[in-house]
XYZ file of C-alpha atoms in Angstrom:
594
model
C 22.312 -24.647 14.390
C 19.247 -24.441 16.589
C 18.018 -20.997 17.062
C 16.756 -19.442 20.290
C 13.075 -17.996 19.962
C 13.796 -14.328 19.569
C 16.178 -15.227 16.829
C 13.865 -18.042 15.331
C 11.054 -15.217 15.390
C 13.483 -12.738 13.297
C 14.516 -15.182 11.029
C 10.869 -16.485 10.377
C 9.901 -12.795 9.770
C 12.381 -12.591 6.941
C 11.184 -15.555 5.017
C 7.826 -14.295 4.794
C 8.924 -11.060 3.220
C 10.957 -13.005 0.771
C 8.204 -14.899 -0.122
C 7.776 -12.687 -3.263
C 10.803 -13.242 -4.590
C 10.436 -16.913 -3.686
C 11.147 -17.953 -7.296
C 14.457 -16.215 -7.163
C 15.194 -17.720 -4.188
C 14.620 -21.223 -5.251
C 16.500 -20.778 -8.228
C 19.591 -18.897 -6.060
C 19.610 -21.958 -4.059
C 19.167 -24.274 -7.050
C 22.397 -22.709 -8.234
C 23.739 -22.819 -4.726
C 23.409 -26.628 -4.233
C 24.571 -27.529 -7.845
C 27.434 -25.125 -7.150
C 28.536 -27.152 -3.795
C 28.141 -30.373 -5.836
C 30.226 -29.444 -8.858
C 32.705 -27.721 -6.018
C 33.151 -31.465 -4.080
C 33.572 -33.089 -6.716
C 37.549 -32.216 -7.941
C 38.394 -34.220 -4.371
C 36.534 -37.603 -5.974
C 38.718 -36.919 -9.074
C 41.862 -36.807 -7.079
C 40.987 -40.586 -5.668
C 39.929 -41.583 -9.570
C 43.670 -40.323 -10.751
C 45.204 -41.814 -7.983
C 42.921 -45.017 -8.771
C 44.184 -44.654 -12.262
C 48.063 -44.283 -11.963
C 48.006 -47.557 -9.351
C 45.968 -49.432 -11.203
C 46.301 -48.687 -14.429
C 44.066 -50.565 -16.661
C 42.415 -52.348 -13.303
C 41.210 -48.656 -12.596
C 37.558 -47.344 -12.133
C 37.883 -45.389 -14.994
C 38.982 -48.283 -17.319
C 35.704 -49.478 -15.996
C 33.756 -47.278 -17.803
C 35.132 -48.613 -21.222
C 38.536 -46.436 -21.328
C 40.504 -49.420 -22.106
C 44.183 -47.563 -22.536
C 45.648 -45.170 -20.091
C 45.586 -42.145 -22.547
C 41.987 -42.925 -23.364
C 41.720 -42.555 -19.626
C 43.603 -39.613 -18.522
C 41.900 -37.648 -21.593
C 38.906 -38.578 -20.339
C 39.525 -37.177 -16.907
C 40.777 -34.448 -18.180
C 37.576 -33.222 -19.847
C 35.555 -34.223 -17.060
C 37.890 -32.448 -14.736
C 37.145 -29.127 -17.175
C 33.635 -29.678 -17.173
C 33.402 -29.923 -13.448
C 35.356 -26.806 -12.871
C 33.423 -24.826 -15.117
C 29.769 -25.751 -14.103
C 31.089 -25.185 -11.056
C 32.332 -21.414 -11.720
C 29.270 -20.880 -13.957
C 26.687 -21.870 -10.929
C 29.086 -19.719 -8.792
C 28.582 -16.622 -10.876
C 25.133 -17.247 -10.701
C 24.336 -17.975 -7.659
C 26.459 -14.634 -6.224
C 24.159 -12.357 -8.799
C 20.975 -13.962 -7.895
C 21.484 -14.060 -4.476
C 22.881 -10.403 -4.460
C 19.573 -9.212 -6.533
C 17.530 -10.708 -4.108
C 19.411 -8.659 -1.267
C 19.178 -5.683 -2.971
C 15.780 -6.126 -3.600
C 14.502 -7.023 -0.052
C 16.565 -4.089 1.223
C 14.676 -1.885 -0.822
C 11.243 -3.177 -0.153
C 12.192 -2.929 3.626
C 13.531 0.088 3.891
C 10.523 1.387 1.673
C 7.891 -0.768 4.036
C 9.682 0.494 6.840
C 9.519 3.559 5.835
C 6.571 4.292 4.845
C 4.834 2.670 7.887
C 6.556 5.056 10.351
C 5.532 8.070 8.493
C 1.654 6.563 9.102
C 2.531 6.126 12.688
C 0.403 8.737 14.998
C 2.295 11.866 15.989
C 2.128 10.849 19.540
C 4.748 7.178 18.877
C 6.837 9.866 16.501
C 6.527 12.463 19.718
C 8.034 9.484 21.867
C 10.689 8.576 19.369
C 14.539 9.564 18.745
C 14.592 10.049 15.062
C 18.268 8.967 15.184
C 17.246 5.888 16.299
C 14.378 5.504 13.727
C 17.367 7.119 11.166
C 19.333 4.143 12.046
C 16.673 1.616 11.819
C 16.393 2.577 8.176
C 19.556 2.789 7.415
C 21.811 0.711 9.500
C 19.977 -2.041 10.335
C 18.522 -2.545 6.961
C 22.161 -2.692 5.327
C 23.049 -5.337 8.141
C 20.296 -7.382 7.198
C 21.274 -7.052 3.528
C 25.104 -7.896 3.986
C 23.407 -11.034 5.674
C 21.410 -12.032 2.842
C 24.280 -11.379 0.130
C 25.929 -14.182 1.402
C 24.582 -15.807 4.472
C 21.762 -17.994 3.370
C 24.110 -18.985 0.855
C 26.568 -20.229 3.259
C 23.654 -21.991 5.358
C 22.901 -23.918 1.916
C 26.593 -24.810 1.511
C 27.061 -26.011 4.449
C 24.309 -28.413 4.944
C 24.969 -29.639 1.110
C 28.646 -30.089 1.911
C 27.592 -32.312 5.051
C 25.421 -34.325 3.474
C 26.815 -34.887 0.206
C 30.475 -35.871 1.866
C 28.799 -37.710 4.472
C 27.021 -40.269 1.367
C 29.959 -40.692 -0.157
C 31.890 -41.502 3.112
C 29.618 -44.090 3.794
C 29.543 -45.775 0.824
C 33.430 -45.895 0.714
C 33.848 -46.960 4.557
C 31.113 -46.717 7.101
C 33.938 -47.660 9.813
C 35.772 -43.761 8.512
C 32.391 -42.483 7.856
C 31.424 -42.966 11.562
C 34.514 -41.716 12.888
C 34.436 -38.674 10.444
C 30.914 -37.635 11.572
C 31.906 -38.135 15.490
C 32.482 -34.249 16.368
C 29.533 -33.026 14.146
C 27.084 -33.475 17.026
C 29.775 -31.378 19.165
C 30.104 -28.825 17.152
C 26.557 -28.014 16.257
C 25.859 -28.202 20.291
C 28.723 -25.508 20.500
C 27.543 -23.597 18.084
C 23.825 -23.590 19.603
C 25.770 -22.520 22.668
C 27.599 -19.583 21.410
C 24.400 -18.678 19.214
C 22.402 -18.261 22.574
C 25.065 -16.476 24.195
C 25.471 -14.484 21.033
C 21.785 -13.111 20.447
C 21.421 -11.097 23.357
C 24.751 -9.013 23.199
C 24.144 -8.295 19.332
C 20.729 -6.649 20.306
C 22.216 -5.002 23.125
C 24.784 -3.237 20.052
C 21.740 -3.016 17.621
C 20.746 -0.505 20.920
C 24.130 1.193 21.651
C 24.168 2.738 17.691
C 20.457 3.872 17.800
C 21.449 5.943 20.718
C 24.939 6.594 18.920
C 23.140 7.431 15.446
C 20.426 9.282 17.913
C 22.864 11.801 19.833
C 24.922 12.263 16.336
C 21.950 13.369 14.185
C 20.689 15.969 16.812
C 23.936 17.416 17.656
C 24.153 17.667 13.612
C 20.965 19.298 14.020
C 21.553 21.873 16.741
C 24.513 22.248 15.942
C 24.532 26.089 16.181
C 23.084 26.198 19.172
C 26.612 24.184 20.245
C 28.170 26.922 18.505
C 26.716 29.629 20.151
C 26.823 27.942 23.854
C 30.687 27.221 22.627
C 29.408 23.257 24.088
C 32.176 21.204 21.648
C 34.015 19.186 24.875
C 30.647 18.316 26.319
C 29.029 17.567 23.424
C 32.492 15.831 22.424
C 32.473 13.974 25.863
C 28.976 13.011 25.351
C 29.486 11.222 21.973
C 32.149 9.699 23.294
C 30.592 8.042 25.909
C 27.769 6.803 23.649
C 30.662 5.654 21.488
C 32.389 3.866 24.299
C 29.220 1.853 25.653
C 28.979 0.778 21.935
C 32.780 -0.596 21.752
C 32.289 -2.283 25.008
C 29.135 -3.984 23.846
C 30.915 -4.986 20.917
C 34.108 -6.221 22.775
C 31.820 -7.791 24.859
C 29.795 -9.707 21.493
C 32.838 -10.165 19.385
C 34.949 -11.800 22.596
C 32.350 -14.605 22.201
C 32.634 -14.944 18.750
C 36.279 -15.075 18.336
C 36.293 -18.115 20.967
C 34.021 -20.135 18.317
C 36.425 -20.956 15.500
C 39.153 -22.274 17.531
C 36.842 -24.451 19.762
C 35.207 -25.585 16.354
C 38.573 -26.161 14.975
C 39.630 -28.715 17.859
C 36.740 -30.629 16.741
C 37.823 -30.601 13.109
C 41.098 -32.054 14.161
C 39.723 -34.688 16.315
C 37.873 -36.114 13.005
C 40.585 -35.349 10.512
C 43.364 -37.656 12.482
C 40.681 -40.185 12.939
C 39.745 -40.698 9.474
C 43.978 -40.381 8.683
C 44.994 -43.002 11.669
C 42.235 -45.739 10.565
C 41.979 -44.671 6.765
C 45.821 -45.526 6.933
C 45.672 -48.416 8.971
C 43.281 -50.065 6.623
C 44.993 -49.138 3.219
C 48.097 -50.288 4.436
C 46.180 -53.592 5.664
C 44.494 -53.754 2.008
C 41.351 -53.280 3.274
C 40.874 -50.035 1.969
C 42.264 -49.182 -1.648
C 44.671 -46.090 -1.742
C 42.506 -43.866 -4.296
C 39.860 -44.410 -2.167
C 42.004 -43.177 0.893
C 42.796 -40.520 -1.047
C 39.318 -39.092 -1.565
C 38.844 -39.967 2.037
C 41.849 -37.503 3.048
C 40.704 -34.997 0.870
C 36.904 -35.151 1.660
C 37.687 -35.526 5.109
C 38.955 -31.461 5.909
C 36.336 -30.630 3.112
C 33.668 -32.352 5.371
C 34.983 -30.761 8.507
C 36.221 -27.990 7.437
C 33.144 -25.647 6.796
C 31.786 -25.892 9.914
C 34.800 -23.375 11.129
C 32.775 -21.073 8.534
C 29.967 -21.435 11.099
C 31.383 -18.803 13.842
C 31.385 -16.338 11.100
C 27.946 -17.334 10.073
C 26.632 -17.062 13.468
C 28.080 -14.059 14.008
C 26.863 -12.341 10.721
C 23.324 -14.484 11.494
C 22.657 -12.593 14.951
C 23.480 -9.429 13.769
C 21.030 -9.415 11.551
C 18.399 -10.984 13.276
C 18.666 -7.903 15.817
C 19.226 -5.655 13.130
C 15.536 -7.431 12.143
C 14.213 -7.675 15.248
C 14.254 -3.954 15.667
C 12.824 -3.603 11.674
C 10.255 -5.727 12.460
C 9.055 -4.078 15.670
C 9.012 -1.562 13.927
C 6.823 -2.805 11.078
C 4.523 -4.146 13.924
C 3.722 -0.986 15.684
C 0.237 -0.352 15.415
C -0.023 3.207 16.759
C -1.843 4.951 14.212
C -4.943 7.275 14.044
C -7.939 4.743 13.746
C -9.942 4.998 10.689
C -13.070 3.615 9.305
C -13.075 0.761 7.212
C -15.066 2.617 4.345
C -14.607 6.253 5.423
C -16.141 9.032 3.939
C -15.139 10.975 1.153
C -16.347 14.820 0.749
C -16.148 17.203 -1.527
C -15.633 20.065 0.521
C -15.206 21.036 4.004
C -16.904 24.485 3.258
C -19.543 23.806 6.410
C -19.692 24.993 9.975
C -16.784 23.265 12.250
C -17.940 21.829 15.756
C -16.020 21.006 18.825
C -18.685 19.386 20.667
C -17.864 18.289 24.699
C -14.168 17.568 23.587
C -11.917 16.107 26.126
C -8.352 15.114 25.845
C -4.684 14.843 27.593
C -1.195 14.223 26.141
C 0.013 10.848 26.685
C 1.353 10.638 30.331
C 0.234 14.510 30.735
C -2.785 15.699 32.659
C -6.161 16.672 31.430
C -5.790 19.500 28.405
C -9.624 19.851 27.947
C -12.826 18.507 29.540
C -15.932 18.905 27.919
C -14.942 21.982 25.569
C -16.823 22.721 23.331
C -16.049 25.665 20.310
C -18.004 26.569 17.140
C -16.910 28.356 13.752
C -18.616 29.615 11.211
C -18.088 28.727 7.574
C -16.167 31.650 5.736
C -15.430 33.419 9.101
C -12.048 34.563 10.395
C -11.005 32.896 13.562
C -8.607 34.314 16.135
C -7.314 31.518 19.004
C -5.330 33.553 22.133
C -4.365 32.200 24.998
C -1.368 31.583 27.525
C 1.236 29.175 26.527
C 0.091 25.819 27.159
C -3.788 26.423 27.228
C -4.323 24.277 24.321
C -4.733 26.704 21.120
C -2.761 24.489 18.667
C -4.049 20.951 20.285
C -7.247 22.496 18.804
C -5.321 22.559 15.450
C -4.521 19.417 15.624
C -7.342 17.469 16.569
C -9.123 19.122 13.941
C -6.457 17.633 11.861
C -6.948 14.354 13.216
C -3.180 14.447 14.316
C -4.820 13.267 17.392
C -8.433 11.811 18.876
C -10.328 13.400 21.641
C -10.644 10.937 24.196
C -14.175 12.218 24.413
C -16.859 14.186 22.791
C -16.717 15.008 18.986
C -15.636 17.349 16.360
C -18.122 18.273 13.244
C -17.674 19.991 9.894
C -21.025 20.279 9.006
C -23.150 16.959 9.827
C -20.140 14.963 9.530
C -17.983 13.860 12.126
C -14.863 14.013 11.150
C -13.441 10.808 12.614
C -16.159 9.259 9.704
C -14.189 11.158 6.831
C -11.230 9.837 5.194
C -8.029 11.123 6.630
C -6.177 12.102 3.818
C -9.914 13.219 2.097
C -9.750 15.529 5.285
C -6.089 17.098 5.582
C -6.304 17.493 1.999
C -8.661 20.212 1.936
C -6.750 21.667 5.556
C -4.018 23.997 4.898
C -1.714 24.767 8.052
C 1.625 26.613 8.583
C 3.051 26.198 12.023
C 5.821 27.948 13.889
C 8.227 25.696 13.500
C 8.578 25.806 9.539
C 10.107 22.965 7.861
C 11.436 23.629 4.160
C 13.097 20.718 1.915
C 16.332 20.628 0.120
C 15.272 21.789 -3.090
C 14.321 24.904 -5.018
C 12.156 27.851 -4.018
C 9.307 26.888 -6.345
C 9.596 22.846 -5.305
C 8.802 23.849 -1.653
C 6.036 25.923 -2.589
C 4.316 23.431 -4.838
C 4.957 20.896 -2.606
C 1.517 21.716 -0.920
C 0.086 21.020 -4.393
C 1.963 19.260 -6.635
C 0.050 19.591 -9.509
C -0.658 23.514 -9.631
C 1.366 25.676 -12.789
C 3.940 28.078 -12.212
C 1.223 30.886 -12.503
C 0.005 29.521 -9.044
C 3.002 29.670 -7.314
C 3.914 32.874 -8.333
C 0.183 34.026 -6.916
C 0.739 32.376 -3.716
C 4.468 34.171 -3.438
C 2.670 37.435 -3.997
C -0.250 36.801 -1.330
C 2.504 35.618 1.104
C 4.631 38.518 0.310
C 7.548 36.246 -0.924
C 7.612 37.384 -4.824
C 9.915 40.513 -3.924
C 12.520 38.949 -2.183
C 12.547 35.824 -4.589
C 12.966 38.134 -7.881
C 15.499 39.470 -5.985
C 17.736 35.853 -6.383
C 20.004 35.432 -8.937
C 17.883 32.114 -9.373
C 14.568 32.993 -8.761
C 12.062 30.256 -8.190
C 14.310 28.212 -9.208
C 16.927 29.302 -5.911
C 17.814 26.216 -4.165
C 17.648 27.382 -0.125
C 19.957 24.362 1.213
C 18.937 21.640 4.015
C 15.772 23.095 6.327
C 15.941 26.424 4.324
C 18.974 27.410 5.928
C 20.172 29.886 3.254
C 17.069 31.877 4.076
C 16.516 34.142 6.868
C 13.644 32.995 9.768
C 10.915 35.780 7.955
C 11.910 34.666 4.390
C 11.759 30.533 5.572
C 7.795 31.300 6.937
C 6.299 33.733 4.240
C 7.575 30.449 2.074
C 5.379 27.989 4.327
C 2.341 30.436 3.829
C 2.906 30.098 0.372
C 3.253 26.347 0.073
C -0.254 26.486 2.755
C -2.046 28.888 -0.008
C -1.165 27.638 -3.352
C -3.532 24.202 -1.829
C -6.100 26.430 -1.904
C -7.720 24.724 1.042
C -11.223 25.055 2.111
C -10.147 25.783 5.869
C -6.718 27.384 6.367
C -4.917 27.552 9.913
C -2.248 29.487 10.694
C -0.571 28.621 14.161
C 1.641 31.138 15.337
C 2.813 32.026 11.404
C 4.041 35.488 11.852
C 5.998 34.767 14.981
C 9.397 35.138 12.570
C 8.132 37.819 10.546
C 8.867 41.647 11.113
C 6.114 44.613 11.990
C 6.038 45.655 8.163
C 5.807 42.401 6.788
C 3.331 41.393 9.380
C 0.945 43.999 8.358
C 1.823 42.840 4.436
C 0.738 39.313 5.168
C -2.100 40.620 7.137
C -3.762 42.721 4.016
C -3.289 39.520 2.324
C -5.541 37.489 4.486
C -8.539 39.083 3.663
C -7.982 37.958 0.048
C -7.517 34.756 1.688
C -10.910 34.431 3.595
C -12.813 34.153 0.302
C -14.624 30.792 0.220
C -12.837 29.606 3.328
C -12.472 29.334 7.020
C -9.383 31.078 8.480
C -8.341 30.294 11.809
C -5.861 31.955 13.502
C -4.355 31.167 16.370
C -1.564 33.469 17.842
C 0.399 35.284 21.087
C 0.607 38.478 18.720
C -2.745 39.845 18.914
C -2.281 42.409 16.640
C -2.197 39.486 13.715
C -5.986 38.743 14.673
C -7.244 42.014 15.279
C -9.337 42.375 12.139
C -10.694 38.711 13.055
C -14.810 38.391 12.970
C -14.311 36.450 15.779
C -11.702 35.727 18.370
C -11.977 32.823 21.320
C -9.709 33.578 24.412
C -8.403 30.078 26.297
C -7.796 30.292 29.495
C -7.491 27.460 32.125
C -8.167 25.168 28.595
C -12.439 26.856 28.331
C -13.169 29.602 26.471
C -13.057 32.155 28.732
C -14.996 35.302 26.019
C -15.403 35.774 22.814
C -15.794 38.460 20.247
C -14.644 40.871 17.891
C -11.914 42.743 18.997
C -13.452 45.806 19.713
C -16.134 44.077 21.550
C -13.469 42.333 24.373
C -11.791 45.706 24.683
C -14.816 47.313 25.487
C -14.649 45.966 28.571
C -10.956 47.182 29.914
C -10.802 44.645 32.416
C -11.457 41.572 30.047
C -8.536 38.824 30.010
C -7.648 39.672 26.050
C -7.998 43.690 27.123
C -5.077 42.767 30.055
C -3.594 40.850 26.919
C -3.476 43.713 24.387
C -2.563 46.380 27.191
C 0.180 44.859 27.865
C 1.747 43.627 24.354
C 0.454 47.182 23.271
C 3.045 48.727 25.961
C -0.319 50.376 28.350
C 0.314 48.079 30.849
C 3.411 46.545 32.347
C-alpha cells in the first residue's frame, strides 16, 4: 500500500514518537510475526493428514521416522496442540503489548500536545476555537490510538501472511504459485487508488468535528446566555447543520471505502479458481499429489484472503493519519513568546518599571501604541484610566510578556525584561483580571492555586485582605466548599474577591489588578479598597480601572487617551483643573455631569 505524501508525512511522524518504546514495539511485532506463522501453519497440517490417510506409511510424516500409522497420527496430534497453543500464547501477547504501547503513546501525545498549546503565545490561543483544540486532544488522539491497538498489527500480518504463503506456494508448484500471486499486483494498485482518494475526505471529517466539537463546547459554555435570549431552535438549527456537513463528509469518505472490499474480493476470486482449476487439473493428472492440493486449497483463500482486511485497514489508516496530521500541526506550531537561550533569573522585581518608546498592534489590528513611553515607581500605587480600547490592560500584558512590543522596550530596574526568564518574571507578577476564571475544586484549592506551597494560615490571610473570610465561614464547608465548574455556585462579587485572594496569597513583588472590582458592590469595593494599602507594602500596585473611585487614593494615576498619556497625577491634582480629561471622567461617573 503506497502512501500519498501527506499521509506518508503523518505516518513517518508517528514512528518517531514511538521510537521510545521501540523495544516494545519490536518485541509486539516479534510476537506478531511468530503469531501469523504458528496461525498458517494448521492449513500445512491439513495437507500432512491428508498426505497421511492416502499414503499411509509412504506419507511425509512416516518420513520423519513414524514408521506405523498410530505413531503418526499421535505425532500430529501433539504437533497440531503445540501449534495451536504458541499460536494463542503469541496472540495474547501480542494484543497486550501492542495495546500498552497504544495506551502509552496516547498518553505521551495527548500530554505533548497538551502541554505545547498551553506554551503557545496568547495571540495563536486568541485565533483559536478551543473546541477545536478540545477535539484535537481528545478525539483525534483516541483515533490515533484505536489505530495503533490494532492497525500496525494488521500491517505486520498481512505482509507475513503474503510472504510466508507465497514460499511455500512456490516450493509446492511455481505453475499455482504464479497464478495465485496474479491479482496481488491488482489489488495493491486498487488499494493505492482508494488510499489517495481516501486521505483527503478523512481530513476534510477530521475538520467537520473540530467545528462540531467547536460550536458544542461554546454553546455548553454560554449556555445561559441561550437561556436568557430563549435561542434553543437556532442554536438547535445551528448544531445541526454542523452535524449535517459532518454526515455528508462521512457519507461522502465511507461511500469510497465500502466500494474497496468487494472490488478486492473479485480479485480474491480470480486467484482462488485459478489455483482450484489447475491445482485440480494437475492432481487428477498425478502431477501434483492430493495433500499437497490440499494445502494449496487451503493456503490459497488464506493467501488471498487478508487482503479484503485491507479496505478496513485503509480506512482505519487514513483516519488516523488526519487525526495525526492535525496533532502534529499542532505539535509544530512555533508561535510562542521568544526567549533567551540563558535568560536571566532575579530575585526580585522590587525596582522601578520602564516603558521606554513602546510600540505595538494586535495581530491584523491597527497601531495600539507608538513610541509610549510610561514610568512607575517601586512601592508606588498606580492608577491606569482610560476609554475602552485605549490600551490600559495591553500595558498589563506586555509587562507580562503575554505579548512583545514590536518596538521600544520595557525595564524593571536595569533589566529588560525580554532578558529575564519568563516564568522567573510572571512568578513574582500577581494579576486578577475581569474576566475571573475559578477551577472545579474547593474554595481553599483555588486560592492556593496562586501558590501552591503556602499553609492554610496564608490562605486564610489572603481571604481576609480580599474580604472573602466572612462569606466563606459562612459555608457549611468552609475552605473546603467545592464552588462547581468556573465557580458557578458563587455569585460574580464572591467569584472575584476569590481571584484577589488566589493574586495575594503569591505575595508578588508587583501586583496588577485590571478591572478587579468591576463585579463587586459599593460596600465591598470600599472593603477591598482599605485592604490595598496593606497590600502596597514592599510592592508595586497597579491599577488599572473604568471605576475611578477604586484608584482615588492612588500616588499616581496615568490617563490614556488616543493610546499617550494624556496627564498624570494624584487625584486631587487632575481635579484641580475642572476641565482635565479624568475631571470630565469623575464628573460624570460621580453624577455632576451628564
Amino acid at each position: 500500500m503506497k502512501l500519498n505524501h501527506s499521509s506518508a508525512n503523518s505516518f513517518s511522524e508517528l514512528i518517531r514518537y514511538i521510537y521510545p518504546w521501540r523495544g516494545k514495539a519490536i518485541f509486539a511485532s516479534t510476537c506478531s510475526v511468530l503469531n501469523k506463522i504458528f496461525d498458517i501453519a494448521p492449513e500445512v497440517l491439513i495437507g500432512v493428514a491428508v498426505d497421511l490417510v492416502v499414503e499411509k506409511e509412504n506419507s511425509f510424516v512416516a518420513s520423519l521416522g513414524f514408521s506405523s500409522i498410530e505413531s503418526q497420527v499421535i505425532f500430529l496430534g501433539v504437533i497440531t496442540f503445540v501449534i495451536w497453543a504458541l499460536e494463542s500464547t503469541f496472540q495474547y501477547i501480542y494484543s497486550i503489548q501492542w495495546r500498552g504501547l497504544a495506551q502509552d503513546v496516547e498518553h505521551e501525545i495527548r500530554v505533548s500536545a497538551y502541554d505545547h498549546a498551553q506554551r503557545l503565545g496568547l495571540s495563536w490561543h486568541e485565533n483559536q476555537s478551543t473546541g477545536n483544540i478540545t477535539a484535537i486532544l481528545n478525539d483525534d488522539v483516541n483515533q490515533l490510538e484505536r489505530f495503533l491497538n490494532n492497525g500496525i498489527n494488521q500491517i505486520i500480518q498481512v505482509l507475513v501472511s503474503t510472504v510466508c504463503i507465497g514460499i511455500i506456494f512456490f516450493y509446492i508448484s511455481p505453475i499455482i504459485a504464479s497464478i495465485a500471486v496474479l491479482p496481488v499486483p491488482i489489488i495493491f494498485a486498487v488499494s493505492f487508488l482508494f488510499q489517495k482518494k481516501l486521505s483527503p475526505r478523512y481530513r476534510s471529517v477530521r475538520d467537520k468535528v473540530g467545528a462540531l466539537n467547536s460550536s458544542v463546547f461554546n454553546n455548553l459554555l454560554g449556555i445561559q446566555t441561550i437561556k436568557s435570549f430563549m435561542s434553543f431552535k437556532n442554536e438547535k438549527n445551528r448544531i445541526s447543520h454542523l452535524s449535517k456537513d459532518y454526515q455528508k463528509e462521512n457519507i461522502n469518505a465511507i461511500s469510497i471505502s465500502s466500494a474497496f472490499v468487494p472490488v478486492i474480493r473479485m480479485g480474491v476470486l480470480a486467484g482462488f479458481l485459478g489455483t482450484i482449476l489447475i491445482g485440480s487439473h494437475m492432481a487428477l493428472s498425478g502431477t501434483l499429489a492430493v495433500g499437497s492440493y490440499s494445502v494449496l486449497v487451503f493456503l490459497t483463500q488464506r493467501f488471498l484472503w487478508p487482503f479484503t482486511t485491507l479496505g478496513t485497514l485503509v480506512d482505519d489508516f487514513e483516519r488516523s493519519m488526519a487525526s495525526s496530521k492535525r496533532i502534529f500541526d499542532l505539535l509544530k506550531t512555533n508561535e510562542h513568546i521568544p526567549e533567551n537561550t540563558d535568560p536571566k533569573i532575579v530575585d526580585n522585581l522590587k525596582q522601578d518599571i520602564r516603558y521606554t518608546n513602546v510600540s505595538f498592534r494586535y495581530p491584523n489590528g491597527a497601531d495600539l501604541f507608538h513610541n509610549f513611553s510610561m514610568e512607575i515607581k517601586y512601592g508606588s500605587s498606580v492608577g491606569i484610566v482610560g476609554d475602552t480600547g485605549s490600551g490600559k490592560t495591553t500595558l498589563a500584558k506586555l509587562l507580562l510578556r503575554l505579548y512583545d512590543p514590536l518596538s521600544g522596550k520595557i525595564f524593571i530596574g536595569d533589566d529588560n525584561i525580554s532578558n529575564i526568564s519568563i516564568e522567573n518574571l510572571r512568578s513574582k507578577i500577581g494579576i486578577v483580571s475581569q474576566d475571573t476564571f475559578l477551577f472545579n475544586a474547593s474554595i481553599k484549592e483555588n486560592i492556593s492555586y496562586g501558590n501552591q506551597s503556602c499553609s492554610d494560615e496564608e490562605i486564610i490571610l489572603a481571604a481576609k485582605q480580599s474580604q472573602c473570610d466572612e462569606f466563606i465561614s459562612s459555608m457549611k464547608d468552609g475552605y473546603d466548599t467545592l464552588i462547581g465548574e468556573r465557580g458557578q455556585r458563587l455569585s460574580g462579587g464572591q467569584r472575584q474577591r476569590l481571584a484577589i485572594a488566589r493574586a495575594i496569597v503569591r505575595n508578588p513583588d508587583i501586583l496588577i489588578f485590571d478591572e478587579a472590582t468591576s463585579s463587586v458592590d459599593n460596600r465591598t469595593e470600599r472593603l477591598i479598597q482599605k485592604s490595598f494599602f496593606d497590600l502596597k507594602k514592599n510592592r508595586t500596585m497597579i491599577i488599572v480601572a473604568h471605576r475611578l473611585s477604586t484608584i482615588r487614593n492612588c500616588d499616581n494615576i496615568f490617563v490614556i487617551k488616543d493610546s499617550k498619556i494624556h496627564e498624570s497625577g494624584t487625584h486631587d491634582e487632575l481635579m484641580k483643573n475642572n476641565t482635565s480629561f479624568y475631571a470630565e471622567l469623575w464628573n460624570i461617573q460621580t453624577g455632576k455631569k451628564i
